[in-house]
XYZ file of C-alpha atoms in Angstrom:
691
model
C 98.732 109.348 109.051
C 97.450 108.270 105.775
C 98.833 110.309 103.485
C 97.602 111.566 106.551
C 96.572 108.178 107.549
C 99.462 106.820 109.541
C 99.861 106.268 113.205
C 101.110 109.728 114.101
C 103.846 109.365 116.620
C 105.346 112.787 116.102
C 102.587 115.365 116.484
C 104.354 116.878 119.458
C 107.625 117.404 117.697
C 109.258 120.751 117.273
C 110.036 121.472 113.671
C 112.939 123.885 113.904
C 115.684 124.166 116.508
C 115.526 127.906 116.130
C 111.970 128.003 117.435
C 112.073 125.618 120.381
C 111.551 128.338 122.990
C 108.695 129.914 121.049
C 107.123 126.487 120.644
C 107.022 126.224 124.421
C 104.197 128.744 124.330
C 102.247 127.103 121.551
C 99.312 124.776 122.033
C 98.806 123.526 118.493
C 100.385 120.140 119.196
C 98.449 119.417 122.402
C 95.175 118.186 120.855
C 96.837 115.597 118.642
C 99.021 114.270 121.462
C 96.048 114.091 123.778
C 94.130 112.103 121.188
C 97.080 109.828 120.597
C 97.718 109.005 124.241
C 94.247 109.205 125.695
C 95.608 111.409 128.508
C 93.492 114.420 127.630
C 94.641 118.021 127.330
C 95.204 118.562 131.059
C 96.804 115.190 131.502
C 99.679 115.990 129.196
C 100.618 119.300 130.732
C 103.443 117.683 132.691
C 104.871 116.282 129.471
C 105.475 119.683 127.910
C 109.168 119.674 128.683
C 109.535 116.332 126.948
C 108.145 117.789 123.740
C 110.969 120.264 123.470
C 113.763 117.742 123.475
C 112.317 115.976 120.456
C 114.219 116.574 117.274
C 113.391 118.730 114.299
C 112.865 118.086 110.615
C 112.186 121.498 109.194
C 114.931 123.779 110.335
C 118.433 123.684 111.717
C 121.599 125.116 110.354
C 123.133 124.699 106.942
C 125.176 121.517 106.602
C 128.492 122.588 105.087
C 129.465 118.986 104.436
C 126.268 117.425 103.128
C 126.043 113.680 102.990
C 123.149 111.413 102.075
C 120.756 110.599 104.881
C 121.217 107.138 106.383
C 123.213 105.498 103.593
C 121.494 102.125 103.149
C 123.247 98.782 103.207
C 123.350 96.739 100.006
C 119.906 95.481 99.055
C 118.485 93.066 96.486
C 117.417 94.372 93.096
C 113.752 94.316 94.131
C 112.056 94.581 97.503
C 108.370 94.731 96.528
C 106.005 92.051 95.276
C 103.834 93.510 92.499
C 100.105 92.766 92.668
C 98.864 89.991 90.401
C 97.434 91.195 87.089
C 93.828 90.133 87.474
C 90.621 92.040 86.795
C 86.861 91.891 87.071
C 85.158 90.049 84.227
C 81.942 91.373 82.717
C 80.092 88.489 84.371
C 81.509 89.492 87.756
C 80.485 93.107 87.205
C 76.965 91.867 86.510
C 77.081 89.750 89.672
C 78.078 92.732 91.828
C 75.251 94.809 90.368
C 72.613 92.098 90.831
C 73.686 91.452 94.417
C 73.290 95.147 95.168
C 69.956 95.326 93.350
C 68.689 92.373 95.376
C 69.468 94.173 98.625
C 67.931 97.423 97.348
C 64.745 95.527 96.457
C 64.632 93.890 99.893
C 64.901 97.331 101.480
C 62.414 98.998 99.156
C 65.082 101.565 98.321
C 65.623 102.017 94.562
C 69.264 102.843 93.962
C 71.894 103.823 91.430
C 74.829 101.384 91.473
C 78.246 101.919 89.862
C 81.156 99.476 89.528
C 84.673 100.594 88.563
C 88.030 98.889 88.135
C 91.196 99.804 90.046
C 92.047 102.621 87.634
C 88.557 104.127 87.647
C 86.997 102.823 84.438
C 83.217 102.625 84.939
C 82.435 98.989 84.132
C 78.699 99.193 84.631
C 76.044 101.491 86.086
C 72.487 100.484 86.871
C 69.600 102.795 87.745
C 66.618 101.175 89.427
C 63.144 102.358 88.532
C 61.966 104.885 91.101
C 65.453 105.931 92.235
C 65.804 109.626 92.945
C 67.015 111.379 89.787
C 69.265 113.733 91.738
C 71.073 114.193 95.021
C 71.751 117.352 97.016
C 75.234 118.036 98.349
C 75.253 118.887 102.071
C 74.517 122.519 102.886
C 76.754 124.940 104.747
C 76.112 125.060 108.518
C 74.774 128.619 108.253
C 72.725 127.823 105.144
C 74.707 130.225 102.966
C 75.979 127.769 100.380
C 79.218 128.345 98.485
C 81.160 126.163 96.064
C 79.609 122.692 95.792
C 77.368 123.114 98.835
C 73.676 122.774 98.028
C 74.263 121.749 94.408
C 71.764 119.346 92.858
C 73.639 116.592 91.022
C 72.476 113.414 89.238
C 72.855 110.455 91.587
C 75.054 108.750 88.992
C 77.791 111.264 89.850
C 77.700 110.316 93.513
C 77.691 106.565 92.812
C 80.755 106.824 90.554
C 82.601 109.036 93.052
C 81.946 106.545 95.857
C 83.100 103.579 93.785
C 86.276 105.411 92.734
C 86.939 106.378 96.352
C 86.841 102.746 97.470
C 89.150 101.709 94.637
C 91.600 104.641 94.734
C 92.141 104.859 98.507
C 92.867 101.137 98.800
C 95.726 98.788 97.933
C 96.976 95.319 98.694
C 97.966 96.580 102.131
C 94.931 98.662 103.113
C 91.212 98.658 102.330
C 89.438 101.989 102.818
C 85.812 102.863 102.132
C 84.097 106.183 101.528
C 83.120 106.069 105.220
C 86.827 105.911 106.034
C 87.287 108.963 103.839
C 84.546 110.794 105.745
C 86.321 110.155 109.027
C 89.636 111.627 107.902
C 88.674 114.775 105.968
C 86.753 116.764 108.591
C 87.758 119.716 110.775
C 88.464 117.537 113.828
C 89.839 114.024 114.013
C 88.106 111.864 114.947
C 84.874 113.669 114.057
C 82.542 113.603 117.057
C 80.762 116.047 119.384
C 83.413 115.310 122.015
C 86.488 116.089 119.888
C 86.515 119.859 119.212
C 90.012 121.027 120.083
C 91.712 118.228 118.175
C 93.431 118.813 114.853
C 91.754 118.313 111.498
C 91.512 114.954 109.805
C 94.744 113.532 108.440
C 93.411 113.453 104.881
C 91.955 116.953 105.124
C 91.456 118.261 101.584
C 91.909 114.986 99.678
C 88.249 115.102 98.624
C 89.284 117.773 96.112
C 91.488 115.403 94.122
C 90.729 113.201 91.101
C 88.758 116.229 89.911
C 86.839 116.167 86.614
C 89.024 119.060 85.385
C 92.332 117.384 86.313
C 94.946 117.262 83.565
C 96.353 114.079 85.120
C 93.280 111.854 85.332
C 92.210 110.555 81.943
C 88.766 110.965 80.397
C 86.361 108.363 79.137
C 85.911 108.319 75.369
C 89.289 107.302 74.016
C 89.321 104.661 71.318
C 91.899 102.038 70.409
C 94.711 101.065 72.808
C 94.049 104.043 75.076
C 90.405 103.161 75.779
C 90.917 101.802 79.299
C 94.035 103.655 80.401
C 93.738 105.307 83.755
C 93.517 106.570 86.320
C 90.173 108.031 85.268
C 88.703 111.216 86.715
C 85.784 111.303 89.158
C 82.689 113.486 88.648
C 82.999 114.915 92.189
C 86.513 114.073 93.339
C 86.744 111.634 96.232
C 83.612 110.996 98.276
C 83.022 111.411 102.014
C 79.545 109.864 101.829
C 79.186 106.258 103.038
C 78.274 103.720 100.377
C 81.553 103.103 98.546
C 83.753 99.994 99.022
C 86.815 98.455 97.367
C 86.492 95.113 95.578
C 89.041 92.276 95.795
C 89.682 88.968 94.032
C 91.944 86.494 95.811
C 93.188 89.329 98.007
C 94.058 91.532 95.012
C 92.382 94.922 94.650
C 90.390 94.998 91.395
C 87.980 97.938 91.750
C 85.171 99.497 93.744
C 81.386 99.683 94.053
C 79.351 102.780 94.897
C 75.680 103.273 95.688
C 73.385 106.309 95.862
C 69.809 105.831 96.985
C 68.850 108.471 99.541
C 69.296 111.620 97.453
C 71.673 113.232 99.976
C 75.438 113.451 99.414
C 76.689 113.989 102.934
C 79.305 112.977 105.502
C 79.242 111.451 108.989
C 79.989 114.089 111.678
C 79.908 111.620 114.571
C 82.140 108.571 114.529
C 80.936 107.489 117.993
C 77.553 106.168 116.880
C 76.143 103.923 114.200
C 74.375 105.764 111.410
C 70.608 105.474 111.423
C 70.311 105.347 107.621
C 72.536 102.608 106.272
C 70.708 101.935 103.006
C 73.488 103.126 100.685
C 76.181 101.343 102.666
C 74.269 98.090 103.082
C 73.290 97.945 99.404
C 76.923 98.487 98.436
C 78.068 95.931 101.019
C 75.813 93.322 99.408
C 77.648 93.944 96.142
C 81.003 93.169 97.759
C 80.028 89.671 98.929
C 82.449 87.334 97.194
C 84.683 90.305 96.460
C 85.270 91.312 100.073
C 88.348 93.147 101.237
C 90.571 90.862 103.338
C 89.643 91.405 106.962
C 93.280 91.881 107.986
C 93.740 95.029 105.883
C 90.413 96.790 106.425
C 90.449 100.313 107.809
C 89.334 99.152 111.252
C 92.693 97.307 111.515
C 94.580 100.595 111.111
C 94.910 103.316 113.742
C 95.671 107.021 113.472
C 96.559 108.987 116.598
C 95.411 105.976 118.601
C 91.995 105.977 116.917
C 90.865 103.020 114.851
C 89.611 103.989 111.439
C 86.068 103.051 110.433
C 85.414 100.738 107.499
C 81.660 100.241 107.636
C 78.724 100.783 109.947
C 76.876 98.072 108.026
C 77.645 94.402 108.552
C 76.594 91.227 106.706
C 74.107 90.634 109.535
C 72.263 93.767 108.376
C 71.575 92.362 104.918
C 67.921 91.682 104.166
C 68.685 89.762 100.981
C 70.717 86.671 100.206
C 73.685 87.743 98.035
C 74.397 84.085 97.338
C 71.116 83.936 95.402
C 70.758 87.327 93.685
C 68.196 87.919 90.933
C 69.365 87.159 87.417
C 70.424 90.160 85.382
C 67.969 89.201 82.654
C 65.130 89.354 85.163
C 65.944 92.894 86.348
C 67.274 94.635 83.256
C 64.439 96.564 81.665
C 62.008 95.775 84.484
C 63.472 96.612 87.878
C 65.751 99.113 86.185
C 68.290 99.468 83.420
C 71.883 100.202 82.557
C 72.457 103.943 82.181
C 75.282 106.257 81.122
C 76.747 109.328 82.738
C 77.968 111.580 79.918
C 81.738 111.748 79.920
C 82.157 108.699 82.165
C 80.669 105.563 80.573
C 78.334 104.065 77.985
C 75.267 101.873 78.346
C 77.224 98.651 78.585
C 78.894 96.281 80.992
C 82.576 95.775 80.273
C 85.438 93.872 81.863
C 87.985 95.734 83.936
C 91.571 96.454 82.993
C 94.151 94.409 84.893
C 96.165 96.832 86.999
C 99.839 96.628 86.047
C 99.115 95.863 82.406
C 99.754 98.301 79.583
C 96.005 98.500 79.010
C 95.443 99.838 82.532
C 97.792 102.783 82.013
C 100.018 101.696 84.918
C 102.879 99.237 84.468
C 106.393 98.376 85.585
C 109.101 100.717 84.320
C 111.733 99.391 81.951
C 115.445 99.799 82.809
C 115.646 102.565 80.216
C 112.771 104.436 81.873
C 113.933 104.213 85.486
C 116.870 102.599 87.241
C 115.049 100.986 90.182
C 113.525 97.678 89.145
C 110.560 98.093 91.511
C 109.316 101.314 89.928
C 105.969 101.636 88.147
C 105.019 104.399 85.727
C 101.928 105.747 83.944
C 101.572 104.962 80.249
C 99.396 105.973 77.320
C 98.166 102.461 76.508
C 100.505 102.212 73.523
C 103.687 101.561 75.451
C 104.801 105.146 75.991
C 105.623 106.675 79.370
C 103.214 109.557 79.937
C 105.654 111.338 82.233
C 109.224 110.597 81.126
C 112.001 112.316 83.021
C 112.822 115.612 81.331
C 114.317 119.045 82.094
C 112.321 122.020 83.297
C 110.145 123.750 80.737
C 110.154 127.113 82.517
C 113.136 128.788 80.864
C 111.016 131.895 80.283
C 110.697 132.318 84.047
C 113.856 130.722 85.509
C 117.435 131.436 84.444
C 118.647 127.873 85.063
C 115.771 125.364 85.017
C 116.090 121.884 86.460
C 118.087 119.523 84.270
C 116.930 116.014 83.437
C 119.878 114.643 85.426
C 118.806 116.622 88.501
C 115.214 115.453 88.181
C 116.364 111.859 87.817
C 118.624 112.152 90.886
C 115.764 113.465 93.041
C 113.327 110.788 91.840
C 115.866 108.004 92.356
C 116.755 109.129 95.856
C 113.122 109.663 96.854
C 112.295 106.175 95.575
C 115.175 104.757 97.629
C 113.915 106.498 100.784
C 110.398 105.165 100.107
C 111.596 101.591 99.694
C 113.454 101.723 103.011
C 110.654 103.424 104.959
C 108.225 101.666 107.264
C 104.703 102.075 105.897
C 102.148 103.631 108.217
C 98.876 102.599 106.581
C 99.795 99.155 105.349
C 99.244 95.730 106.846
C 101.020 93.652 107.919
C 103.023 95.873 110.216
C 106.541 96.710 109.041
C 105.500 96.642 105.413
C 107.456 99.020 103.219
C 105.877 102.352 102.321
C 104.454 102.712 98.810
C 103.750 106.122 97.315
C 103.652 108.098 94.088
C 106.446 110.647 93.556
C 106.063 113.670 91.255
C 108.567 116.389 90.339
C 107.458 119.599 88.614
C 109.058 122.821 87.457
C 107.899 126.264 88.635
C 105.010 126.311 86.146
C 103.659 122.993 87.430
C 104.766 121.022 84.357
C 105.438 117.376 85.354
C 109.106 116.473 84.863
C 108.742 112.855 85.971
C 106.324 110.644 87.945
C 107.120 107.229 89.436
C 105.421 105.032 92.038
C 105.616 101.887 94.102
C 103.976 98.820 92.504
C 101.045 98.703 94.938
C 100.778 102.367 95.933
C 97.160 103.578 96.269
C 96.016 105.106 92.981
C 94.675 108.296 94.580
C 98.250 109.325 95.411
C 99.133 109.904 91.753
C 96.893 112.921 91.182
C 97.526 114.072 94.763
C 101.331 113.903 94.538
C 101.170 116.113 91.453
C 98.788 118.495 93.254
C 101.196 118.667 96.180
C 104.246 119.428 94.027
C 102.356 122.108 92.127
C 101.029 123.631 95.343
C 104.507 123.921 96.864
C 105.917 125.409 93.651
C 103.018 127.852 93.303
C 102.898 129.261 96.831
C 106.696 129.583 96.902
C 106.611 131.493 93.602
C 106.981 135.251 93.245
C 103.835 135.348 91.071
C 101.470 133.508 93.449
C 99.596 136.585 94.674
C 99.622 138.178 91.243
C 98.035 135.155 89.573
C 95.424 134.657 92.284
C 94.452 138.315 91.882
C 94.016 137.689 88.149
C 91.422 134.974 88.753
C 87.968 136.115 87.545
C 86.335 135.019 90.818
C 86.047 137.739 93.495
C 85.949 134.907 96.017
C 89.364 133.613 94.922
C 90.820 137.133 94.818
C 89.620 137.833 98.363
C 91.979 135.215 99.813
C 95.038 137.275 98.838
C 93.986 140.192 101.027
C 92.990 137.767 103.765
C 96.393 136.085 103.982
C 98.281 139.369 103.832
C 96.205 140.773 106.675
C 96.449 137.554 108.693
C 100.238 137.465 108.392
C 100.490 141.253 108.735
C 102.625 141.184 105.605
C 101.514 143.111 102.504
C 104.199 141.289 100.499
C 102.957 137.782 101.282
C 102.642 135.478 98.260
C 105.544 137.138 96.438
C 108.144 134.405 96.834
C 109.728 135.660 100.064
C 109.154 132.322 101.760
C 109.336 128.687 100.724
C 106.020 126.934 101.335
C 105.454 123.227 101.742
C 101.979 121.713 101.725
C 102.288 121.344 105.493
C 102.867 125.091 105.904
C 100.214 126.039 103.388
C 97.795 123.619 105.027
C 98.292 125.366 108.375
C 96.718 128.456 106.798
C 93.882 126.454 105.266
C 92.164 125.200 108.423
C 88.867 126.514 109.852
C 90.665 127.067 113.175
C 94.162 128.479 113.598
C 96.081 126.861 115.214
C 94.551 123.758 113.719
C 91.618 122.445 115.728
C 91.620 125.019 118.542
C 87.969 126.005 118.880
C 87.412 129.705 119.413
C 90.408 130.694 117.326
C 89.938 132.472 113.980
C 89.928 130.518 110.760
C 93.121 130.407 108.732
C 93.157 132.972 105.917
C 92.723 130.367 103.165
C 89.775 128.688 104.936
C 86.066 129.361 105.223
C 84.895 130.372 108.666
C 83.595 127.451 110.689
C 80.011 128.717 110.198
C 80.489 128.454 106.448
C 82.700 125.380 106.329
C 81.985 121.802 105.421
C 84.099 119.238 103.534
C 82.514 120.337 100.251
C 83.480 123.989 100.718
C 86.736 124.424 102.599
C 88.079 127.726 101.270
C 90.591 128.614 98.581
C 90.999 124.966 97.578
C 87.335 124.595 96.650
C 86.894 128.173 95.402
C 89.617 127.698 92.794
C 87.846 124.780 91.115
C 84.195 125.719 91.746
C 83.581 126.937 88.154
C 84.850 123.619 86.832
C 82.481 121.680 89.091
C 79.596 123.769 87.782
C 80.727 123.012 84.227
C 80.807 119.262 84.782
C 77.383 119.360 86.429
C 75.917 121.041 83.361
C 77.742 118.587 81.093
C 76.439 115.504 82.877
C 72.951 116.998 82.636
C 73.528 117.522 78.881
C 73.208 121.269 79.386
C 76.695 122.376 78.379
C 80.176 121.362 77.194
C 82.636 119.349 79.244
C 84.850 121.203 81.684
C 88.327 122.318 80.624
C 91.206 119.804 80.788
C 92.844 121.901 83.498
C 91.592 123.289 86.804
C 91.369 126.937 87.981
C 90.633 130.038 85.927
C 93.913 131.797 86.614
C 95.931 133.110 83.620
C 96.947 130.479 81.089
C 100.627 129.760 80.519
C 102.201 129.189 77.094
C 101.480 125.475 77.666
C 97.765 126.287 77.546
C 97.355 125.261 81.190
C 97.442 127.021 84.535
C 100.123 126.479 87.180
C 97.532 124.551 89.213
C 96.176 122.384 86.428
C 94.655 119.794 88.774
C 93.902 122.078 91.735
C 95.784 122.498 95.008
C 96.292 120.098 97.903
C 96.418 121.087 101.561
C 97.758 118.153 103.550
C 101.488 117.442 103.929
C 103.886 115.768 101.541
C 105.814 118.284 99.417
C 108.851 120.553 99.413
C 109.973 123.208 96.917
C 113.300 122.758 95.098
C 115.867 125.566 94.973
C 119.069 126.313 93.120
C 120.830 128.322 95.779
C 118.109 130.805 96.725
C 116.132 130.526 93.476
C 112.990 128.425 93.165
C 113.276 125.887 90.340
C 110.554 123.325 91.084
C 109.019 121.031 93.691
C 108.560 117.394 94.670
C 105.260 115.919 95.857
C 104.643 112.600 97.606
C 101.371 110.821 98.343
C 100.204 107.357 99.328
C 101.279 106.679 102.909
C 101.376 108.561 106.204
C 101.805 112.311 105.861
C 104.962 112.255 107.963
C 106.264 109.496 105.692
C 105.318 111.607 102.676
C 107.107 114.626 104.135
C 110.222 112.570 104.831
C 110.373 110.949 101.404
C 110.121 114.317 99.691
C 112.476 116.139 102.055
C 115.217 113.505 102.105
C 114.685 112.631 98.458
C 115.462 116.223 97.541
C 118.342 116.471 99.997
C 120.010 113.253 98.847
C 119.164 113.987 95.216
C 120.885 117.343 95.527
C 124.004 115.643 96.868
C 123.861 113.040 94.090
C 123.517 115.771 91.469
C 126.684 117.441 92.752
C 125.180 120.085 95.002
C 123.570 122.039 92.148
C 120.093 121.940 93.732
C 119.071 122.089 97.367
C 116.395 122.457 100.002
C 115.058 125.955 100.550
C 117.589 127.949 102.595
C 116.509 127.731 106.270
C 116.108 131.512 106.508
C 113.271 131.536 103.952
C 111.408 128.395 105.016
C 107.826 129.002 106.061
C 108.602 127.893 109.626
C 110.213 131.303 110.042
C 106.737 132.869 109.854
C 105.204 133.575 113.272
C 101.516 134.492 113.291
C 100.500 136.877 116.050
C 97.193 136.064 117.725
C 95.348 137.630 120.683
C 96.438 136.172 124.029
C 99.228 134.221 122.362
C 102.985 134.647 122.075
C 102.695 133.678 118.420
C 102.177 130.545 116.385
C 104.898 129.420 114.032
C 104.016 127.665 110.787
C 105.370 124.165 110.226
C 107.600 123.186 107.331
C 107.979 119.395 107.393
C 107.590 116.699 110.020
C 109.529 113.464 109.778
C 108.730 110.305 111.764
C 110.988 108.794 114.420
C 112.810 105.546 113.564
C 111.227 105.445 110.115
C 113.508 102.954 108.360
C 113.372 99.180 108.266
C 117.115 98.760 107.686
C 118.570 101.103 110.320
C 117.558 102.326 113.802
C 118.420 105.933 112.922
C 116.001 108.359 114.578
C 116.143 112.045 113.690
C 116.604 111.503 109.998
C 115.717 115.013 108.820
C 117.493 116.993 111.519
C 119.926 119.646 110.333
C 119.137 119.344 106.634
């Protein structure tokens, strides 16, 4: 899946040898396998026995003689080709805007149009005269809105979010739109009236990343060398509303364009038809002409569970204008509309983009002193300094023996090695190497080092840090205590819910090690995931209350910050805090979840013996790839560091938790899931088994 987006070949796998017999009574894997094969739920009944001979990644016994997983053969110093350092010029930004305006005029649909570069700088935003001032975020199914549901937001916020979505989800190996995002964040995948019973979308929860309160994503307003460093934050996180596309020059990703015209910020619940209202998408598509994504890497060339992803319901044949002859900017500026700002995100100006990979972009190649692997990229402050240099744990007040810098470096190096050997699942051409962002944190969520592949999708940076923090938080002895200290009764209610659901009054006290895969199991509107008629997981809204803009604890934690940013953009209040959640502040002045939580797979907690000392988070490729890179990166890093750090002991991994349900022998949580035959340099299969 892709980051949950890869071709999922392992949904039927059993994730702990110790639970094979109990898994024989579970049905949680059936929907995904049915979707993958096209056999249907009844048609795969005879294959049940096959499922239980497939190998595990999450459990198994303790290896008394640990050795690195699949020791690689010698390899050249570099294996990746970095993207060319090119960017949109101010003239090209103007061209994209005028092409979109021309289509909006032809349709009689005044629009707000935003253009961003690859790291999220808003390069220009144009509001046409007569465009709706605001948009309404989709309501809850039962009309009882919570979190962002039903909010009225300036359309500028939606246009920027769509443009950032197109830019951040894409790379030189994949081009995804905001329609692609819609397809992969809903409660069933693929979303359609015929698919209830299938698991949730592979990118479920990613919409609550790149948040305006994130301490990772930078804020507009810096001066001097740091002015264009990124990645920048989004007003609304990532968008599930069609009308956002990536932009390319000579096959190189350089940014995104987003359009809001209809006043409704929504999602597409039915992938089987063509939307009736394509104004936003068609206006945005007109802007991409001449900056089109290469056809070979568009989402519709990539499959997940046997389903082709959707790139666009609009086609060039739907255009009512001629993008080759758009109106001149001089003829529309001040008459048809005008350049406008969104407070906290841009000024009234058109600017050139930052070339991704340059110091000015905030993302560049690491030096040998910064990281040993010559393919690694890092995030910088625009003045040459690594924003996240490798360092020891900062949590000495909470942990007797925090992670050392050498241990952090060993884990990052080994995870990077696993990534560079792994077969990518969302990248074209086939058999491309995976590219992700890798983050290591201590138990307080402080980043101890972040590295990435040269062409990894930008969204994975904020998400990998979310994932590491989520694993560290929910594995921590203070998780329940800190959630109960949140000022929101809604947030506090989830503690009682999970303790009742698990029939364990001591849940969230560090008894078990939680990965994002395990935590995500509890954060779905059906449990087991996708099975209609089952109760919602304890961290989720009920299905009557759920939509992608209000999914449960994830959205409840950051809801006050979204309200803050809404008031700020409307010039009715100060900017939101530079950290997410209202839980107790740490001595650092932040919370443990300073950019929110993430609820799709790709993280594991780090232990010293049986003591939690941190976590690693991975994001940017298939979720099974992400799981594997984190799991084996930690395992091999522990060996490299001399055995001083390790995976969570098998006895405390979350896959030891069995949830009792009516008419069910019990459903076991998952820990990690690793893909079969994942490496390009060896045919090894069960690469996570027994570790």
